[in-house]
mmCIF file of C-alpha atoms in Angstrom:
data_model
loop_
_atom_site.group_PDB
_atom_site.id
_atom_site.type_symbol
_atom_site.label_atom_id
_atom_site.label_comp_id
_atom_site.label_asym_id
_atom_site.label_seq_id
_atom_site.Cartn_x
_atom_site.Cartn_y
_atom_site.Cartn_z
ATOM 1 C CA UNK P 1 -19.569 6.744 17.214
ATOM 2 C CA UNK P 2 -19.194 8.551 14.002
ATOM 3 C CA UNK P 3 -21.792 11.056 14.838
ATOM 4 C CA UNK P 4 -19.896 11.912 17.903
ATOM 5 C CA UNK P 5 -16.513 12.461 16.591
ATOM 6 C CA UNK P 6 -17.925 14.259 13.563
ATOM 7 C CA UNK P 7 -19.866 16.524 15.947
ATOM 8 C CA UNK P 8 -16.690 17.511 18.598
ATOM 9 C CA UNK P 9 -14.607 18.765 15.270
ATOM 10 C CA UNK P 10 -18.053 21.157 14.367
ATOM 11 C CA UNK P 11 -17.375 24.639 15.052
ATOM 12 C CA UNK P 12 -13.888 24.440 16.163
ATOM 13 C CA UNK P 13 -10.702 25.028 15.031
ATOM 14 C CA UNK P 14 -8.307 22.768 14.146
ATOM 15 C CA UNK P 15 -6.258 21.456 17.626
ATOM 16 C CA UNK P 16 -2.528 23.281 17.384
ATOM 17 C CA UNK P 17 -0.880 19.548 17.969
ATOM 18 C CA UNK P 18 -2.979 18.619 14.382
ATOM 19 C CA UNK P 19 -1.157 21.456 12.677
ATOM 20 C CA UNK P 20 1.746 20.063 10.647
ATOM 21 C CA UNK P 21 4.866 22.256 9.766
ATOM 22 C CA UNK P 22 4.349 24.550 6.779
ATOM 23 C CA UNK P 23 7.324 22.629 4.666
ATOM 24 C CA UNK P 24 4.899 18.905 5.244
ATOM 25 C CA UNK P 25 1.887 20.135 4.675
ATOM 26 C CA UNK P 26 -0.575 18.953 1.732
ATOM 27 C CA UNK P 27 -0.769 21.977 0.253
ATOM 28 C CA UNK P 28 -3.242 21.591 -3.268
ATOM 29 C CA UNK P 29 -5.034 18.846 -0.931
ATOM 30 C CA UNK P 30 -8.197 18.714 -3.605
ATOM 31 C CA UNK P 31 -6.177 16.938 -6.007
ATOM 32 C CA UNK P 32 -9.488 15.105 -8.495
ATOM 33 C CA UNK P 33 -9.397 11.664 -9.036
ATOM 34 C CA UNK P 34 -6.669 10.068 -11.350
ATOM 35 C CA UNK P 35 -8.032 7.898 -14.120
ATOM 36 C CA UNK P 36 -5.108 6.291 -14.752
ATOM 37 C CA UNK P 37 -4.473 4.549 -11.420
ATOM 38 C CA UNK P 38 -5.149 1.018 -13.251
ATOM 39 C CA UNK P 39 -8.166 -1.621 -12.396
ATOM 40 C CA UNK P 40 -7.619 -5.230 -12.528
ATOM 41 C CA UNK P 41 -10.722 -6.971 -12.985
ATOM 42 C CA UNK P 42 -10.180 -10.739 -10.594
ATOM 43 C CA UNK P 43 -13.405 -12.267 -11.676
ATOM 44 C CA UNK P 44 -11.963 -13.037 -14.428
ATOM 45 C CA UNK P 45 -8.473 -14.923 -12.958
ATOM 46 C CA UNK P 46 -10.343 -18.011 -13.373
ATOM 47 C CA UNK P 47 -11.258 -18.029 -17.232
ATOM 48 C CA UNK P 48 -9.198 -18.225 -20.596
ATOM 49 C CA UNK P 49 -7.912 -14.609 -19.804
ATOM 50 C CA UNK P 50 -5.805 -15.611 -16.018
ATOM 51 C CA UNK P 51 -2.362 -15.007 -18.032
ATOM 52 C CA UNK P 52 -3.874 -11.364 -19.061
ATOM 53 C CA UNK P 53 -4.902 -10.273 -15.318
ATOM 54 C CA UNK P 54 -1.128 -11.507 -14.263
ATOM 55 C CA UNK P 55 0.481 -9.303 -16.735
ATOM 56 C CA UNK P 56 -2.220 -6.212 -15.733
ATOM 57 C CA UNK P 57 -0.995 -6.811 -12.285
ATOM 58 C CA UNK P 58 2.793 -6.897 -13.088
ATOM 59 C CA UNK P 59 2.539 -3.948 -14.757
ATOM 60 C CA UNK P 60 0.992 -2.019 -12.584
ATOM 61 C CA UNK P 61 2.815 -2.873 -9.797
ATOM 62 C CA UNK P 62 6.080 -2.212 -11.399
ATOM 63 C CA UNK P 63 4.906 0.999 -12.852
ATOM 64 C CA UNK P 64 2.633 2.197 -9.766
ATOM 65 C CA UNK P 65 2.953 -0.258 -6.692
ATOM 66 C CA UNK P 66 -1.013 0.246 -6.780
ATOM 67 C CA UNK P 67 -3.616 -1.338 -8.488
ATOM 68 C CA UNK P 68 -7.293 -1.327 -7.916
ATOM 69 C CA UNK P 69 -9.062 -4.627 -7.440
ATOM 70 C CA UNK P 70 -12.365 -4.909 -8.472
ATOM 71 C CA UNK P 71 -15.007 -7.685 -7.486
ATOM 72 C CA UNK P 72 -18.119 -8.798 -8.856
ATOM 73 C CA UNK P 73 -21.294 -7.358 -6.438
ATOM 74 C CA UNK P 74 -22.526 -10.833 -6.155
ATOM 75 C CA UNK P 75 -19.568 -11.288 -3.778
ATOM 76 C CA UNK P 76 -19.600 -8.574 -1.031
ATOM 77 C CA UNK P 77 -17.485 -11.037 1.714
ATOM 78 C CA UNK P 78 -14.240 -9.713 2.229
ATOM 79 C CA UNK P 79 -12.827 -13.144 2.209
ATOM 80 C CA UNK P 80 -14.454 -14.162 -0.566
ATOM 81 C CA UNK P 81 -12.129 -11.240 -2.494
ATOM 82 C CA UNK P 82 -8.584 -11.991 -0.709
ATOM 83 C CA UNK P 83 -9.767 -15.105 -1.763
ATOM 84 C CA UNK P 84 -10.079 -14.323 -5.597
ATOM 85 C CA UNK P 85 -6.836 -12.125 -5.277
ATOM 86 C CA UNK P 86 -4.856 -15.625 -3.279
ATOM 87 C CA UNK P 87 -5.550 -17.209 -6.492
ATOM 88 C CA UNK P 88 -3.864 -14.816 -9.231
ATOM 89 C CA UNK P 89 -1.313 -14.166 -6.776
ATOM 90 C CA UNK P 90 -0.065 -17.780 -6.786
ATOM 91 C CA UNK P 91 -0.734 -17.633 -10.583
ATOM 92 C CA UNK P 92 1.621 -14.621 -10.975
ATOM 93 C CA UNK P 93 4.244 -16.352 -8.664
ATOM 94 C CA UNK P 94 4.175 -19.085 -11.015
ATOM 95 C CA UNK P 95 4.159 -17.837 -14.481
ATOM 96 C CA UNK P 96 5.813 -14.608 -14.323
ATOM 97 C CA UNK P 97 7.972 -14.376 -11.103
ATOM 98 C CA UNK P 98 9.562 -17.856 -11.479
ATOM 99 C CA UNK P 99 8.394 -18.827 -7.057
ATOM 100 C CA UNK P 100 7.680 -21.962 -6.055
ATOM 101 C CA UNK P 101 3.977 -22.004 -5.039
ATOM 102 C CA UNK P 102 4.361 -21.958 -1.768
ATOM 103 C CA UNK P 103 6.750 -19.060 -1.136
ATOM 104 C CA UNK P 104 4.897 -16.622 0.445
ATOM 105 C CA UNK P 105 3.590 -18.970 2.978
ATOM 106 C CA UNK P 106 4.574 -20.014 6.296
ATOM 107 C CA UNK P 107 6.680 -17.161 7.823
ATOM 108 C CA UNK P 108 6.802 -14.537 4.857
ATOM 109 C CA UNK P 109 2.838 -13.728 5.263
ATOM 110 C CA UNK P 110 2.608 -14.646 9.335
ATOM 111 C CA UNK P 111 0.900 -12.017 10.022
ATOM 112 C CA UNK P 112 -2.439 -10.305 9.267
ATOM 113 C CA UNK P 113 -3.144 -6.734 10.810
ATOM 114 C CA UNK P 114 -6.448 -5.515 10.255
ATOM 115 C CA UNK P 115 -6.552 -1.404 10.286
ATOM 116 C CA UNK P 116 -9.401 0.775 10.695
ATOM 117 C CA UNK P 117 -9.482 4.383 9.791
ATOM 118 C CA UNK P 118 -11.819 6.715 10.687
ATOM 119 C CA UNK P 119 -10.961 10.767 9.460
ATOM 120 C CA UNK P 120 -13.919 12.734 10.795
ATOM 121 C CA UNK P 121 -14.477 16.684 8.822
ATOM 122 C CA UNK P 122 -11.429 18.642 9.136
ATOM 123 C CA UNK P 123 -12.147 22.582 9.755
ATOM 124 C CA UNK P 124 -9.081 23.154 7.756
ATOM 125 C CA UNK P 125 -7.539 20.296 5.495
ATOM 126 C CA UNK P 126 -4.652 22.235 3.864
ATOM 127 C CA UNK P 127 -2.897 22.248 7.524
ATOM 128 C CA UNK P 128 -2.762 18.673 8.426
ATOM 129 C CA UNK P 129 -3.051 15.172 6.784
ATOM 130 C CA UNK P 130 -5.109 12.133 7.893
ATOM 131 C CA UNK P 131 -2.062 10.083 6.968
ATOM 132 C CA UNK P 132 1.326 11.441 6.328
ATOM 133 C CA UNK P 133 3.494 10.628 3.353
ATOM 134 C CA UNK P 134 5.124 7.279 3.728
ATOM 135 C CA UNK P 135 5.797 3.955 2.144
ATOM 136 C CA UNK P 136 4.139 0.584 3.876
ATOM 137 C CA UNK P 137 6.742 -1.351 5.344
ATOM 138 C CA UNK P 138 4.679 -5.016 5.271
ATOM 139 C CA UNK P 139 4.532 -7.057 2.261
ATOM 140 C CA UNK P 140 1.348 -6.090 0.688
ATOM 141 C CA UNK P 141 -1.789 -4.023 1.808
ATOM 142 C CA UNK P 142 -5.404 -4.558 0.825
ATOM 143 C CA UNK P 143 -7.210 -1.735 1.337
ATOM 144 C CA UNK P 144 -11.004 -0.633 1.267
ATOM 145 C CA UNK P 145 -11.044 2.827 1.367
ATOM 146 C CA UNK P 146 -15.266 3.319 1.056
ATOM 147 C CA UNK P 147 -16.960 6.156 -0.941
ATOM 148 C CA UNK P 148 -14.880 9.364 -0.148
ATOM 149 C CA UNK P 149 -11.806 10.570 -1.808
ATOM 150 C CA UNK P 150 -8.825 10.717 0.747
ATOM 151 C CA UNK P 151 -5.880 8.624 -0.498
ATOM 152 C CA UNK P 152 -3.094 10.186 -2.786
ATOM 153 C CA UNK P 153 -0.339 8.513 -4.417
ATOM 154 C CA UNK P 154 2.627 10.283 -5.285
ATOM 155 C CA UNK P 155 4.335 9.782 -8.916
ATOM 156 C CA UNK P 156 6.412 11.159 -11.205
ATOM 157 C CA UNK P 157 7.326 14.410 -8.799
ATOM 158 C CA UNK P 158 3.270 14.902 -8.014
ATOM 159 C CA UNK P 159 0.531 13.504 -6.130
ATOM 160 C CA UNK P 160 -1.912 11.901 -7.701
ATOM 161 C CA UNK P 161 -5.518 10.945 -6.385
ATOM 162 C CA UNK P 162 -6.937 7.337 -5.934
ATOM 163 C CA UNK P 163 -10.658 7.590 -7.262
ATOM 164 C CA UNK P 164 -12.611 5.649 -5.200
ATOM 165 C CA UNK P 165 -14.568 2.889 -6.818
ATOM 166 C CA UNK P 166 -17.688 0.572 -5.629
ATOM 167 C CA UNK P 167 -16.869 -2.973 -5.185
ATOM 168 C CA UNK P 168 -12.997 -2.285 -5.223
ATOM 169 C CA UNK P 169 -10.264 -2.532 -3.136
ATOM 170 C CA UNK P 170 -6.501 -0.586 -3.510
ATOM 171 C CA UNK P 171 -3.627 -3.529 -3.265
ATOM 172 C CA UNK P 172 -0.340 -1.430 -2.932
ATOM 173 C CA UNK P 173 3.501 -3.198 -2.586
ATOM 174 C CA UNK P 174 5.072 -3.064 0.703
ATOM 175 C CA UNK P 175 8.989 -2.488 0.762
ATOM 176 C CA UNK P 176 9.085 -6.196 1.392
ATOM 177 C CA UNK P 177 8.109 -7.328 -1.896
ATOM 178 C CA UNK P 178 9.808 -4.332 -3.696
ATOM 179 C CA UNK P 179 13.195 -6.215 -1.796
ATOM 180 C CA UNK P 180 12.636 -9.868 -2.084
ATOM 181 C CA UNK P 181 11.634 -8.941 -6.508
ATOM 182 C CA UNK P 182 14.954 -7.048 -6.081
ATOM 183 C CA UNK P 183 13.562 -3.593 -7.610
ATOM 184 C CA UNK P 184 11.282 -5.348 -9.963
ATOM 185 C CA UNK P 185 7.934 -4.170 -8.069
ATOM 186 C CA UNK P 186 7.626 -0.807 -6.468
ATOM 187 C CA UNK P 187 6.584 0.332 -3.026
ATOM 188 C CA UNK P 188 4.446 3.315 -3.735
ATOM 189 C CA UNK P 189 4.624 6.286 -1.784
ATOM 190 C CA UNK P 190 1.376 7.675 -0.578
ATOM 191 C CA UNK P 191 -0.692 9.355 2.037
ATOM 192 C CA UNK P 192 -4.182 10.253 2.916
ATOM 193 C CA UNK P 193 -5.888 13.610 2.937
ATOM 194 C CA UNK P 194 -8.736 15.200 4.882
ATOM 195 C CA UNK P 195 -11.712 16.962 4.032
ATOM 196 C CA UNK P 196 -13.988 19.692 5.602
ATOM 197 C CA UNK P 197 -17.316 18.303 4.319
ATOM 198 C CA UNK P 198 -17.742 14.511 5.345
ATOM 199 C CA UNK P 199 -15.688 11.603 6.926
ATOM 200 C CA UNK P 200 -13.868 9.037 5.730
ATOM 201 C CA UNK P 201 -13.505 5.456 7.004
ATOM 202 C CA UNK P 202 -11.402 2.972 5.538
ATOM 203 C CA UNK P 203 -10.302 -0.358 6.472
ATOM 204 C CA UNK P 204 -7.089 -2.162 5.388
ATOM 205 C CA UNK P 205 -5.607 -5.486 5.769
ATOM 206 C CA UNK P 206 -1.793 -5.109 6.148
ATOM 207 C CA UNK P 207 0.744 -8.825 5.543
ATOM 208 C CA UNK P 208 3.215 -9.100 7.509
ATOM 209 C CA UNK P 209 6.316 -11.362 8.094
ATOM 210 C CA UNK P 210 7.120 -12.467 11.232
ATOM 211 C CA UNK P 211 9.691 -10.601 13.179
ATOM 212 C CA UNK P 212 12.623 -13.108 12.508
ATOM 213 C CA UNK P 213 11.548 -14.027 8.526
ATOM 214 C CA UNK P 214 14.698 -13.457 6.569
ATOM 215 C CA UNK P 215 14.514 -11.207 3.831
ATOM 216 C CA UNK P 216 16.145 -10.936 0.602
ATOM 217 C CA UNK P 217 16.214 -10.696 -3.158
ATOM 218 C CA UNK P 218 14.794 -14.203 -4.322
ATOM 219 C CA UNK P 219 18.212 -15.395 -6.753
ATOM 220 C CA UNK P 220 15.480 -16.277 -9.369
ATOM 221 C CA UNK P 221 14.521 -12.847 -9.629
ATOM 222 C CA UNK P 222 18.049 -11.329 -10.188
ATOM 223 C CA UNK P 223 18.829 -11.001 -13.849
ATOM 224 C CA UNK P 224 22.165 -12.023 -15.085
ATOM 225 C CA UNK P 225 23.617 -9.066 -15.788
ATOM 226 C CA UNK P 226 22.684 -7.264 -12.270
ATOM 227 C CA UNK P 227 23.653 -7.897 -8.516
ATOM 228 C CA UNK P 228 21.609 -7.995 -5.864
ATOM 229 C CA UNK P 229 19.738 -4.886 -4.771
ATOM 230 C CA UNK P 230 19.879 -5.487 -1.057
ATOM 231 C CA UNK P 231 21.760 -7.491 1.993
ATOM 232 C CA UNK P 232 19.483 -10.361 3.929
ATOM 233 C CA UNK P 233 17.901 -9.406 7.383
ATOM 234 C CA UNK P 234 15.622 -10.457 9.450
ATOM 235 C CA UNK P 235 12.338 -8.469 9.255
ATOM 236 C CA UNK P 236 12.375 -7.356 13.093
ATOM 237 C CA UNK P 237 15.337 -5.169 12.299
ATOM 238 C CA UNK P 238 13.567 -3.368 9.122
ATOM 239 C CA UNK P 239 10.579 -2.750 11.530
ATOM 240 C CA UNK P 240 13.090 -1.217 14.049
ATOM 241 C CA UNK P 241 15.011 0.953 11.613
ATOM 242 C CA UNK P 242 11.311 1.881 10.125
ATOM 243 C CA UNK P 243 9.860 2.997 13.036
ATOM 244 C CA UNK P 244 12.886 5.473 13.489
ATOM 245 C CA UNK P 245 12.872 7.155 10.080
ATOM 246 C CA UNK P 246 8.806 7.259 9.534
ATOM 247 C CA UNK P 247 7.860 9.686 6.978
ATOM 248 C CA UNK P 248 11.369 9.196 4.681
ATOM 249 C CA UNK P 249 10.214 6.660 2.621
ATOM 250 C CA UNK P 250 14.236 6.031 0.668
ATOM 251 C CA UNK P 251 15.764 6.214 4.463
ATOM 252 C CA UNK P 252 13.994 2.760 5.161
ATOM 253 C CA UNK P 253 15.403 1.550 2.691
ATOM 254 C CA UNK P 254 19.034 2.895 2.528
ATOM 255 C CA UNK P 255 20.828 0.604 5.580
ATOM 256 C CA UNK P 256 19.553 -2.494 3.754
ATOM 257 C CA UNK P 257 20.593 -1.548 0.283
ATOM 258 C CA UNK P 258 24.331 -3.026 -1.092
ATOM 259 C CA UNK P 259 26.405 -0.323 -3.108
ATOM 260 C CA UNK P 260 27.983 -2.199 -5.277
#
């Protein structure tokens, strides 16, 4: 299937309806890999240095919203990772976020949508965008994104490029998390680039509420001298109101937010 797609895009121009306007384009699309995107190593959660990995995670998901997971190469399951990452999650739930262990069961992580991405050669990269610019609007994403450079995350007024590394996945906050830690973790703006050499496949796993989870800043999380960030709603209606203002990341965000 690869071959095929990769061989109708030979030759040709790229499709007019592929063409984005010239104010949403990527522009500089061959943006080199960022070093400083940071990598959490999860094999060792389970040793003397699980309070260390927590506080990597933290910050990077404060500072960033992404982090790359790596995994040792004797484990090349998929499961057997989310399965590594289940356990520091519940460790940073406990030690550093103040939730009960089982908070992000049952309705708040209903949902698992598995994604598959595949971006054949582009004839022209620097008119359209495998992905455009956008926030996720889940809780958290797992993503493997494979060999090739594609995915760009935007910080600091530029975009920035997610090296890819073997035996790694990208984790990246959803607005859900960023609104139940009440501003204390960031969802990350980003999007994915093409190229005009080779193709790109990636795969993510995207967690999802269920359509009528409430969600809201946990109390726990709101420090003493701040209010909270955001009004409670059921997650259906931030889907709805997500769907309608795709591509403006703060829009999502601004009917749920409480100006105080």
């Amino acid at each position: 299937m690869e071959k095929l797609v990769s061989n109708w895009f030979n030759d040709q121009a790229l499709p007019q309806s592929y063409i984005f306007p010239p104010e949403t384009r990527p522009g500089n699309h061959t943006i080199p890999g960022c070093s400083t995107i940071p990598v959490v190593d999860l094999s060792k959660a389970s040793g003397l240095d699980r309070t260390g990995i927590v506080q990597q995670i933290l910050k990077a998901s404060r500072e960033f919203g992404f982090f790359q997971r790596t995994r040792p190469a004797s484990t090349p399951r998929i499961r057997n990772d989310l399965a590594g990452f289940k356990q520091v999650v519940q460790t940073m739930k406990r030690k550093r976020l103040g939730l009960s262990s089982g908070f992000f069961g049952d309705k708040l992580s209903e949902s698992v949508l598995l994604s598959v991405n595949h971006y054949p050669p582009c004839p022209d990269p620097s008119l359209t965008l495998g992905v455009s610019r956008h926030c996720d609007p889940n809780l958290l994403t797992i993503l493997h994104q494979g060999d090739v450079s594609g995915l760009q995350v935007y910080r600091d007024g530029e975009w920035i490029g997610v090296e890819p590394l073997h035996n790694a996945f990208v984790v990246n906050i959803g607005h859900q998390l960023q609104i139940i830690s009440n501003n204390k973790l960031k969802s990350a703006e980003h999007r994915a680039v093409t190229n005009s050499e080779v193709a790109r496949t990636t795969a993510a796993f995207f967690i999802y509420p269920s359509d009528d989870c409430i969600i809201e800043p946990v109390k726990s999380l709101i420090d003493t001298d701040e209010s909270p960030a955001y009004r409670a709603f059921r997650f259906k209606e931030f889907q709805l109101n997500y769907v309608s203002r795709i591509g403006n990341p703060e829009e999502s965000l601004e009917p749920f937010k409480l100006h105080v």
